[in-house]
Amino acid sequence: MVKETIKQHFSIYKDIIKEGDLFTKLSVLIMGASNLRRGQIVKGLLFLLSELAFLFYAVTTGFQALKDMRTLGTQTQGWVFDETLGIDVLTQGDNSMLILLWGVLAIFVFGFFLILWKSNLKSALEVQKLSENGKKIPSFKDDVMAHFDSKLNRTMLALPMVGIIAFTVLPLVYMILVAFTNYDHAHQPPGNLFTWVGLANFKTILASGSAISKTFWPVLGWTIVWAVFATGLNYIGGILLALLINRKGVKFKGFWRTIFVLSIAIPSFVSLLIMKTMLQPDGAINVLLKEWGLISKSIPFLTNALAAKITIIVVNLWIGIPYTMLITSGILMNIPADLYEAAKVDGANAKVIFRKITFPYVLFVTTPYLITQFIGNINNFNVIYLLSGGGPSSLDYYQAGKTDLLVTWLYKLTASSKDYSYASTIGILVFILSATFSLLTFRKTSAYNNEEGFQ
């Protein structure tokens, strides 16, 4: 399939060489030449002006931006004695951060021009064939109208695509490239430039034995443990709660669902901040337990590492279970009743029915949701940061606490210590972990391999 896609991509160039006339071939160098020759004046001029604008950008800015990316700057900002003034003056230096940004932007501009150039070649060949076959060549007005008719999908997607590229893809590429530099607290431009270091940051984090490496593996372990428990317990708890509410004989089903949905209606950050206050050594929970005589000293809910981890998982149940309950309730209502009737006729009890019918059916439908929740919990910034702040702190960790996930540690590396290169590297590792798990897990599920299994 990849081979066919590549072959199709390059077929336009082969057709230009074999079938193109002089003006079509000239469009390789002068964009819009074929269109201008055949009366598409506005379209041809737009292609030509786009080429001239690109050449102006490339000569004045683009090529220099790409050239500067090789070193990311050489001149640092500093104080130099000015003999004419008799004082030290501050000389402006290069800014590695801006150099990298302009370089990434140049790459995107060059890439966009290549796409436009190929579109020009395709248009040149199409208009040539229309002319040779004696067919009507569409005017600029016809092309515009086509973009609101047969090509409406392209028109509607154009603005969102520009937004995604400008505000998502471009910054993402920039941050990925930062992972291959030494942009940290010791290399802050323009006073101290940063430069390319290749895979050194990955080696430092994964296998150097340094403080940051000794922090990464425990934090990664806790991240996985948290994701497993937060996802699994919420999923199972939501299913059991939905089964309980949907049982025959339970009255006021709507009322019970509403009670649990309240935790969704209230913003999660409000619930988390309230729980954080209640779980303090002098918070409401410890005070009540002392007054009831159940404890003599405060329980370190958020100040002891193990207790904090257990507390976070338990508090997260209040936030996560209602989501699963709502989804599962809808699925349970759509399980064919004849499956249960047939199972009862065969003598199956409630446990067998749940294990053989209910749970497999729910799991089949909710597998994508379950995977999404797992990945979401790996990157669950709010629960950890708002509830424990990543604490309790530890001198054994570099800029991290005992309950920090990779994502909250990443945030601290950027906001507190300005170790942007390490944060970017961790971000890439989190992406690899999430993407690998998602793809491998989903491809092995029945929801992927047996799409119509429960239809």
Short mmCIF file of C-alpha atoms in Angstrom, two decimals:
data_model
loop_
_atom_site.label_atom_id
_atom_site.label_comp_id
_atom_site.label_asym_id
_atom_site.label_seq_id
_atom_site.Cartn_x
_atom_site.Cartn_y
_atom_site.Cartn_z
CA MET A 1 0.00 0.00 0.00
CA VAL A 2 2.84 2.38 0.85
CA LYS A 3 4.54 1.51 -2.43
CA GLU A 4 1.38 2.33 -4.38
CA THR A 5 1.00 5.65 -2.55
CA ILE A 6 4.58 6.64 -3.36
CA LYS A 7 4.12 5.57 -6.98
CA GLN A 8 0.95 7.63 -7.26
CA HIS A 9 2.68 10.61 -5.65
CA PHE A 10 5.45 10.67 -8.29
CA SER A 11 3.22 9.82 -11.25
CA ILE A 12 2.54 13.52 -11.92
CA TYR A 13 6.22 14.14 -12.66
CA LYS A 14 6.36 11.21 -15.04
CA ASP A 15 3.27 12.49 -16.84
CA ILE A 16 4.77 15.98 -17.13
CA ILE A 17 7.88 14.59 -18.83
CA LYS A 18 5.98 12.29 -21.22
CA GLU A 19 2.82 14.24 -22.02
CA GLY A 20 3.54 17.86 -21.13
CA ASP A 21 4.02 20.48 -23.84
CA LEU A 22 6.43 23.40 -23.67
CA PHE A 23 4.32 25.57 -21.36
CA THR A 24 3.42 22.65 -19.09
CA LYS A 25 7.09 21.76 -18.71
CA LEU A 26 7.90 25.44 -18.26
CA SER A 27 5.54 25.41 -15.25
CA VAL A 28 8.20 23.40 -13.44
CA LEU A 29 10.31 26.56 -13.31
CA ILE A 30 7.71 29.30 -13.77
CA MET A 31 4.59 28.44 -11.83
CA GLY A 32 1.35 29.25 -13.62
CA ALA A 33 2.92 29.34 -17.12
CA SER A 34 0.52 26.74 -18.54
CA ASN A 35 -2.49 28.43 -16.93
CA LEU A 36 -1.52 31.85 -18.28
CA ARG A 37 -0.97 30.42 -21.76
CA ARG A 38 -4.46 28.91 -21.81
CA GLY A 39 -6.42 31.88 -20.50
CA GLN A 40 -6.54 31.16 -16.76
CA ILE A 41 -5.03 34.56 -16.04
CA VAL A 42 -6.05 34.96 -12.37
CA LYS A 43 -5.09 31.42 -11.41
CA GLY A 44 -1.82 31.66 -13.31
CA LEU A 45 -0.96 34.97 -11.68
CA LEU A 46 -1.73 33.57 -8.23
CA PHE A 47 0.67 30.70 -8.85
CA LEU A 48 3.31 33.10 -10.17
CA LEU A 49 2.92 35.57 -7.30
CA SER A 50 3.13 32.69 -4.81
CA GLU A 51 6.41 31.61 -6.38
CA LEU A 52 7.81 35.15 -6.33
CA ALA A 53 6.76 35.60 -2.69
CA PHE A 54 8.41 32.31 -1.77
CA LEU A 55 11.63 33.19 -3.60
CA PHE A 56 11.72 36.57 -1.84
CA TYR A 57 11.22 34.88 1.53
CA ALA A 58 13.78 32.16 0.77
CA VAL A 59 16.47 34.63 -0.34
CA THR A 60 15.91 37.18 2.42
CA THR A 61 15.05 34.93 5.35
CA GLY A 62 14.40 31.26 4.62
CA PHE A 63 17.82 29.96 3.61
CA GLN A 64 19.52 31.91 6.39
CA ALA A 65 17.05 30.50 8.93
CA LEU A 66 17.84 26.96 7.80
CA LYS A 67 21.57 27.72 7.85
CA ASP A 68 21.39 29.12 11.38
CA MET A 69 19.65 25.94 12.56
CA ARG A 70 22.94 24.06 12.17
CA THR A 71 24.54 25.93 15.08
CA LEU A 72 21.55 27.60 16.79
CA GLY A 73 23.63 30.74 17.17
CA THR A 74 27.27 31.60 17.83
CA GLN A 75 27.27 35.10 19.33
CA THR A 76 26.33 35.33 23.00
CA GLN A 77 25.08 38.48 24.66
CA GLY A 78 27.69 40.15 26.86
CA TRP A 79 29.37 43.30 28.11
CA VAL A 80 32.08 44.85 25.95
CA PHE A 81 34.19 47.94 26.72
CA ASP A 82 33.41 50.79 24.31
CA GLU A 83 36.54 52.92 23.94
CA THR A 84 34.61 55.87 22.50
CA LEU A 85 32.19 55.96 25.43
CA GLY A 86 34.66 54.73 28.03
CA ILE A 87 32.14 52.35 29.52
CA ASP A 88 31.00 48.77 29.16
CA VAL A 89 28.05 48.36 26.81
CA LEU A 90 25.75 45.38 26.41
CA THR A 91 26.14 43.75 22.99
CA GLN A 92 23.19 41.93 21.54
CA GLY A 93 23.73 38.24 20.88
CA ASP A 94 21.97 35.44 19.06
CA ASN A 95 18.86 33.87 20.51
CA SER A 96 18.91 30.10 20.06
CA MET A 97 15.22 29.83 20.92
CA LEU A 98 14.19 32.23 18.15
CA ILE A 99 16.68 30.74 15.69
CA LEU A 100 15.15 27.30 16.22
CA LEU A 101 11.64 28.74 15.89
CA TRP A 102 12.41 30.55 12.63
CA GLY A 103 14.13 27.42 11.34
CA VAL A 104 11.09 25.26 12.05
CA LEU A 105 8.88 27.89 10.42
CA ALA A 106 11.16 27.88 7.36
CA ILE A 107 10.83 24.11 7.08
CA PHE A 108 7.04 24.42 7.08
CA VAL A 109 7.13 27.24 4.52
CA PHE A 110 9.37 25.19 2.21
CA GLY A 111 7.08 22.19 2.67
CA PHE A 112 3.97 24.25 1.90
CA PHE A 113 5.64 25.61 -1.23
CA LEU A 114 6.42 22.09 -2.44
CA ILE A 115 2.74 21.18 -2.04
CA LEU A 116 1.74 24.34 -3.93
CA TRP A 117 4.34 23.60 -6.62
CA LYS A 118 2.95 20.12 -7.13
CA SER A 119 -0.57 21.56 -7.31
CA ASN A 120 0.69 23.93 -9.99
CA LEU A 121 2.06 21.01 -12.04
CA LYS A 122 -1.18 19.08 -11.68
CA SER A 123 -3.20 22.11 -12.76
CA ALA A 124 -0.83 22.73 -15.69
CA LEU A 125 -1.29 19.20 -17.03
CA GLU A 126 -5.06 19.23 -16.50
CA VAL A 127 -5.58 22.51 -18.34
CA GLN A 128 -3.35 21.30 -21.18
CA LYS A 129 -5.45 18.13 -21.64
CA LEU A 130 -8.67 20.16 -21.55
CA SER A 131 -7.30 22.42 -24.27
CA GLU A 132 -6.12 19.51 -26.42
CA ASN A 133 -9.51 17.78 -26.17
CA GLY A 134 -11.37 20.95 -27.07
CA LYS A 135 -13.16 21.13 -23.74
CA LYS A 136 -14.08 24.31 -21.90
CA ILE A 137 -11.34 25.59 -19.66
CA PRO A 138 -12.82 26.67 -16.31
CA SER A 139 -12.49 30.33 -15.45
CA PHE A 140 -11.41 31.64 -12.06
CA LYS A 141 -15.06 32.10 -11.17
CA ASP A 142 -15.74 28.46 -12.07
CA ASP A 143 -12.86 27.34 -9.82
CA VAL A 144 -14.19 29.44 -6.95
CA MET A 145 -17.71 28.07 -7.38
CA ALA A 146 -16.33 24.51 -7.47
CA HIS A 147 -14.80 25.07 -4.05
CA PHE A 148 -18.30 25.75 -2.74
CA ASP A 149 -19.80 22.78 -4.54
CA SER A 150 -17.86 19.63 -5.49
CA LYS A 151 -14.80 20.70 -3.47
CA LEU A 152 -16.70 22.06 -0.49
CA ASN A 153 -14.97 19.55 1.81
CA ARG A 154 -11.59 21.10 1.00
CA THR A 155 -12.91 24.60 1.57
CA MET A 156 -14.43 23.70 4.94
CA LEU A 157 -11.27 21.93 6.09
CA ALA A 158 -8.86 24.63 4.94
CA LEU A 159 -9.19 26.97 7.93
CA PRO A 160 -9.15 24.20 10.59
CA MET A 161 -6.07 22.68 8.91
CA VAL A 162 -4.27 26.02 8.96
CA GLY A 163 -5.13 26.39 12.64
CA ILE A 164 -3.96 22.87 13.48
CA ILE A 165 -0.68 23.33 11.63
CA ALA A 166 0.00 26.80 13.08
CA PHE A 167 -1.04 26.19 16.68
CA THR A 168 -0.52 22.44 17.14
CA VAL A 169 1.82 20.82 14.63
CA LEU A 170 4.39 23.63 14.40
CA PRO A 171 4.76 24.03 18.21
CA LEU A 172 4.85 20.24 18.55
CA VAL A 173 7.70 19.94 16.05
CA TYR A 174 9.51 22.76 17.85
CA MET A 175 9.21 21.04 21.23
CA ILE A 176 10.31 17.70 19.76
CA LEU A 177 13.47 19.33 18.38
CA VAL A 178 14.16 20.88 21.79
CA ALA A 179 14.66 17.33 23.09
CA PHE A 180 17.78 17.08 20.93
CA THR A 181 19.35 20.23 22.38
CA ASN A 182 20.84 21.21 25.74
CA TYR A 183 18.21 23.90 26.39
CA ASP A 184 18.15 23.87 30.20
CA HIS A 185 18.66 26.18 33.18
CA ALA A 186 22.36 26.53 32.32
CA HIS A 187 21.71 27.46 28.68
CA GLN A 188 19.26 30.34 28.65
CA PRO A 189 19.58 32.53 25.53
CA PRO A 190 20.70 35.12 24.70
CA GLY A 191 23.14 35.10 27.64
CA ASN A 192 23.96 31.40 27.16
CA LEU A 193 23.13 29.75 23.86
CA PHE A 194 22.04 26.14 23.53
CA THR A 195 23.04 23.76 20.78
CA TRP A 196 22.36 20.32 19.36
CA VAL A 197 23.36 17.33 21.50
CA GLY A 198 21.71 14.50 19.55
CA LEU A 199 20.41 11.66 21.72
CA ALA A 200 22.35 12.71 24.81
CA ASN A 201 19.22 13.71 26.73
CA PHE A 202 17.62 10.31 26.13
CA LYS A 203 20.79 8.60 27.36
CA THR A 204 20.91 10.86 30.42
CA ILE A 205 17.31 10.13 31.38
CA LEU A 206 17.25 6.42 30.58
CA ALA A 207 20.66 5.04 31.40
CA SER A 208 23.11 7.57 32.84
CA GLY A 209 22.73 6.79 36.54
CA SER A 210 22.37 10.51 37.22
CA ALA A 211 19.82 12.08 39.55
CA ILE A 212 17.35 12.66 36.72
CA SER A 213 17.71 9.05 35.56
CA LYS A 214 17.15 7.77 39.10
CA THR A 215 14.03 9.93 39.22
CA PHE A 216 12.64 8.86 35.84
CA TRP A 217 12.27 5.14 36.53
CA PRO A 218 10.41 5.42 39.89
CA VAL A 219 8.16 8.12 38.46
CA LEU A 220 7.49 5.96 35.39
CA GLY A 221 6.67 3.00 37.64
CA TRP A 222 4.22 5.02 39.72
CA THR A 223 2.69 6.48 36.54
CA ILE A 224 1.91 2.99 35.24
CA VAL A 225 0.64 1.78 38.63
CA TRP A 226 -1.58 4.85 38.92
CA ALA A 227 -2.93 4.44 35.38
CA VAL A 228 -3.73 0.75 35.95
CA PHE A 229 -5.51 1.30 39.27
CA ALA A 230 -7.24 4.54 38.27
CA THR A 231 -8.53 2.98 35.05
CA GLY A 232 -9.31 -0.53 36.35
CA LEU A 233 -11.04 0.45 39.57
CA ASN A 234 -13.10 3.18 37.93
CA TYR A 235 -14.11 0.81 35.14
CA ILE A 236 -15.10 -2.08 37.39
CA GLY A 237 -16.73 0.24 39.93
CA GLY A 238 -18.75 1.94 37.21
CA ILE A 239 -19.97 -1.39 35.82
CA LEU A 240 -20.98 -2.70 39.25
CA LEU A 241 -22.75 0.56 40.11
CA ALA A 242 -24.63 0.50 36.81
CA LEU A 243 -25.66 -3.11 37.38
CA LEU A 244 -26.83 -2.29 40.88
CA ILE A 245 -28.95 0.66 39.77
CA ASN A 246 -30.37 -1.20 36.75
CA ARG A 247 -31.42 -4.27 38.75
CA LYS A 248 -35.08 -5.11 38.73
CA GLY A 249 -36.71 -4.01 41.95
CA VAL A 250 -34.50 -0.96 42.49
CA LYS A 251 -36.75 2.06 42.75
CA PHE A 252 -36.00 5.65 41.81
CA LYS A 253 -33.32 4.70 39.28
CA GLY A 254 -33.24 8.23 37.87
CA PHE A 255 -32.70 9.68 41.33
CA TRP A 256 -29.71 7.43 42.07
CA ARG A 257 -28.13 8.19 38.71
CA THR A 258 -28.59 11.92 39.36
CA ILE A 259 -26.86 11.67 42.73
CA PHE A 260 -23.74 10.15 41.18
CA VAL A 261 -23.82 12.44 38.14
CA LEU A 262 -23.48 15.41 40.50
CA SER A 263 -19.78 14.62 40.76
CA ILE A 264 -19.57 15.18 37.00
CA ALA A 265 -21.66 18.33 37.05
CA ILE A 266 -19.34 19.91 39.62
CA PRO A 267 -15.98 20.83 38.00
CA SER A 268 -13.37 18.28 39.02
CA PHE A 269 -10.88 20.94 40.13
CA VAL A 270 -13.43 22.18 42.70
CA SER A 271 -13.89 18.68 44.12
CA LEU A 272 -10.15 18.08 44.21
CA LEU A 273 -9.35 21.34 45.99
CA ILE A 274 -12.09 20.69 48.55
CA MET A 275 -10.77 17.17 49.15
CA LYS A 276 -7.24 18.52 49.48
CA THR A 277 -8.42 20.87 52.24
CA MET A 278 -10.37 18.13 54.01
CA LEU A 279 -7.40 15.73 53.94
CA GLN A 280 -4.91 18.09 55.60
CA PRO A 281 -3.53 17.12 59.07
CA ASP A 282 -5.95 19.67 60.58
CA GLY A 283 -8.61 19.12 57.94
CA ALA A 284 -12.22 18.09 58.45
CA ILE A 285 -11.62 14.33 58.09
CA ASN A 286 -8.83 14.13 60.66
CA VAL A 287 -10.70 16.42 63.07
CA LEU A 288 -13.85 14.29 62.87
CA LEU A 289 -11.93 11.04 63.33
CA LYS A 290 -10.24 12.49 66.41
CA GLU A 291 -13.51 13.71 67.87
CA TRP A 292 -15.05 10.27 67.37
CA GLY A 293 -12.09 8.73 69.15
CA LEU A 294 -11.04 6.60 66.21
CA ILE A 295 -7.53 8.07 65.97
CA SER A 296 -5.22 9.89 68.35
CA LYS A 297 -3.03 11.66 65.78
CA SER A 298 -3.69 12.89 62.29
CA ILE A 299 -3.50 10.43 59.41
CA PRO A 300 -0.85 11.60 56.91
CA PHE A 301 -3.17 11.37 53.91
CA LEU A 302 -0.97 13.57 51.71
CA THR A 303 2.30 13.77 53.63
CA ASN A 304 3.26 10.08 53.62
CA ALA A 305 4.28 8.66 50.23
CA LEU A 306 2.32 5.40 50.40
CA ALA A 307 -0.71 6.98 52.09
CA ALA A 308 -0.74 9.80 49.51
CA LYS A 309 -0.74 7.34 46.61
CA ILE A 310 -3.60 5.32 48.11
CA THR A 311 -5.52 8.52 48.90
CA ILE A 312 -5.16 9.81 45.34
CA ILE A 313 -6.45 6.53 43.88
CA VAL A 314 -9.43 6.48 46.27
CA VAL A 315 -10.36 10.14 45.68
CA ASN A 316 -10.16 9.58 41.94
CA LEU A 317 -12.91 6.94 42.26
CA TRP A 318 -15.40 9.66 43.18
CA ILE A 319 -14.56 11.52 39.98
CA GLY A 320 -14.18 8.59 37.57
CA ILE A 321 -16.81 5.99 38.47
CA PRO A 322 -19.86 8.08 37.43
CA TYR A 323 -18.51 8.41 33.86
CA THR A 324 -18.26 4.63 33.48
CA MET A 325 -21.64 4.20 35.16
CA LEU A 326 -23.35 6.44 32.58
CA ILE A 327 -21.71 4.72 29.62
CA THR A 328 -22.36 1.24 31.00
CA SER A 329 -26.00 2.02 31.82
CA GLY A 330 -26.70 2.77 28.17
CA ILE A 331 -24.96 -0.42 27.05
CA LEU A 332 -26.80 -2.60 29.57
CA MET A 333 -30.13 -1.33 28.28
CA ASN A 334 -29.18 -2.45 24.76
CA ILE A 335 -28.07 -6.01 25.53
CA PRO A 336 -30.63 -8.30 23.83
CA ALA A 337 -32.98 -9.74 26.46
CA ASP A 338 -33.14 -13.08 24.64
CA LEU A 339 -29.47 -13.70 25.55
CA TYR A 340 -30.37 -13.59 29.24
CA GLU A 341 -33.50 -15.69 28.72
CA ALA A 342 -31.57 -18.36 26.84
CA ALA A 343 -28.89 -18.41 29.55
CA LYS A 344 -31.51 -18.85 32.30
CA VAL A 345 -33.16 -21.66 30.36
CA ASP A 346 -29.76 -23.39 30.23
CA GLY A 347 -29.50 -23.08 34.01
CA ALA A 348 -26.93 -20.28 34.24
CA ASN A 349 -26.87 -18.35 37.51
CA ALA A 350 -26.22 -14.61 37.96
CA LYS A 351 -22.44 -15.02 38.19
CA VAL A 352 -22.25 -17.07 35.00
CA ILE A 353 -24.53 -14.64 33.15
CA PHE A 354 -22.32 -11.72 34.18
CA ARG A 355 -19.11 -13.54 33.26
CA LYS A 356 -20.33 -14.98 29.95
CA ILE A 357 -22.74 -12.32 28.65
CA THR A 358 -22.80 -8.98 30.47
CA PHE A 359 -19.10 -8.33 31.01
CA PRO A 360 -17.92 -9.55 27.55
CA TYR A 361 -20.59 -7.42 25.87
CA VAL A 362 -19.75 -4.31 27.89
CA LEU A 363 -16.00 -4.85 27.39
CA PHE A 364 -16.47 -5.29 23.65
CA VAL A 365 -18.29 -1.98 23.30
CA THR A 366 -16.17 0.01 25.74
CA THR A 367 -12.68 -1.17 24.74
CA PRO A 368 -11.83 2.06 22.89
CA TYR A 369 -13.13 4.05 25.88
CA LEU A 370 -11.06 1.91 28.26
CA ILE A 371 -7.88 2.49 26.25
CA THR A 372 -8.62 6.21 26.06
CA GLN A 373 -9.11 6.35 29.83
CA PHE A 374 -5.83 4.54 30.44
CA ILE A 375 -3.91 6.99 28.24
CA GLY A 376 -5.80 9.87 29.84
CA ASN A 377 -4.75 8.68 33.29
CA ILE A 378 -1.11 8.46 32.22
CA ASN A 379 -1.44 12.16 31.41
CA ASN A 380 -3.84 13.00 34.25
CA PHE A 381 -2.37 16.31 35.35
CA ASN A 382 -5.31 17.70 37.31
CA VAL A 383 -5.83 14.97 39.91
CA ILE A 384 -2.18 14.79 40.94
CA TYR A 385 -1.32 18.47 40.76
CA LEU A 386 -4.45 19.79 42.46
CA LEU A 387 -4.69 17.10 45.13
CA SER A 388 -1.12 16.41 46.23
CA GLY A 389 0.96 18.75 44.07
CA GLY A 390 3.20 15.74 43.41
CA GLY A 391 4.21 15.61 47.08
CA PRO A 392 5.48 14.59 49.45
CA SER A 393 8.84 15.96 48.34
CA SER A 394 11.92 13.77 48.25
CA LEU A 395 15.62 14.61 48.20
CA ASP A 396 16.18 11.42 46.21
CA TYR A 397 14.24 12.83 43.25
CA TYR A 398 15.23 15.59 40.85
CA GLN A 399 12.50 18.24 40.82
CA ALA A 400 9.82 15.64 41.58
CA GLY A 401 7.77 14.32 44.50
CA LYS A 402 6.68 10.83 45.44
CA THR A 403 3.27 11.13 43.74
CA ASP A 404 4.39 12.99 40.62
CA LEU A 405 3.43 11.45 37.29
CA LEU A 406 5.62 11.94 34.26
CA VAL A 407 3.34 14.72 33.07
CA THR A 408 3.44 16.66 36.35
CA TRP A 409 7.19 16.14 36.60
CA LEU A 410 7.49 17.44 33.06
CA TYR A 411 5.58 20.55 34.11
CA LYS A 412 7.87 21.13 37.08
CA LEU A 413 10.95 20.77 34.89
CA THR A 414 9.69 23.57 32.68
CA ALA A 415 8.03 25.88 35.22
CA SER A 416 10.47 25.50 38.11
CA SER A 417 13.93 24.52 36.89
CA LYS A 418 13.63 25.53 33.19
CA ASP A 419 15.07 22.21 32.01
CA TYR A 420 13.19 22.38 28.73
CA SER A 421 15.29 19.79 26.93
CA TYR A 422 14.68 17.15 29.60
CA ALA A 423 10.97 18.01 29.72
CA SER A 424 10.70 17.67 25.95
CA THR A 425 12.52 14.33 26.07
CA ILE A 426 10.14 13.05 28.74
CA GLY A 427 7.22 14.25 26.62
CA ILE A 428 8.49 12.17 23.69
CA LEU A 429 8.91 9.13 25.93
CA VAL A 430 5.36 9.55 27.26
CA PHE A 431 4.06 9.74 23.70
CA ILE A 432 5.95 6.59 22.69
CA LEU A 433 4.61 4.76 25.75
CA SER A 434 1.02 5.90 25.12
CA ALA A 435 1.05 5.28 21.37
CA THR A 436 2.65 1.82 21.68
CA PHE A 437 0.20 0.70 24.34
CA SER A 438 -2.81 2.06 22.45
CA LEU A 439 -1.93 0.46 19.12
CA LEU A 440 -0.85 -2.92 20.46
CA THR A 441 -3.76 -3.23 22.89
CA PHE A 442 -6.49 -2.16 20.49
CA ARG A 443 -5.24 -4.44 17.69
CA LYS A 444 -5.47 -7.43 20.02
CA THR A 445 -9.01 -6.75 21.20
CA SER A 446 -12.17 -8.29 19.80
CA ALA A 447 -13.48 -4.79 19.09
CA TYR A 448 -10.83 -4.59 16.36
CA ASN A 449 -10.54 -8.20 15.22
CA ASN A 450 -14.22 -9.17 15.42
CA GLU A 451 -16.13 -5.98 14.75
CA GLU A 452 -19.47 -7.69 14.20
CA GLY A 453 -19.06 -10.25 16.96
CA PHE A 454 -21.90 -8.88 19.09
CA GLN A 455 -24.14 -7.58 16.35
#
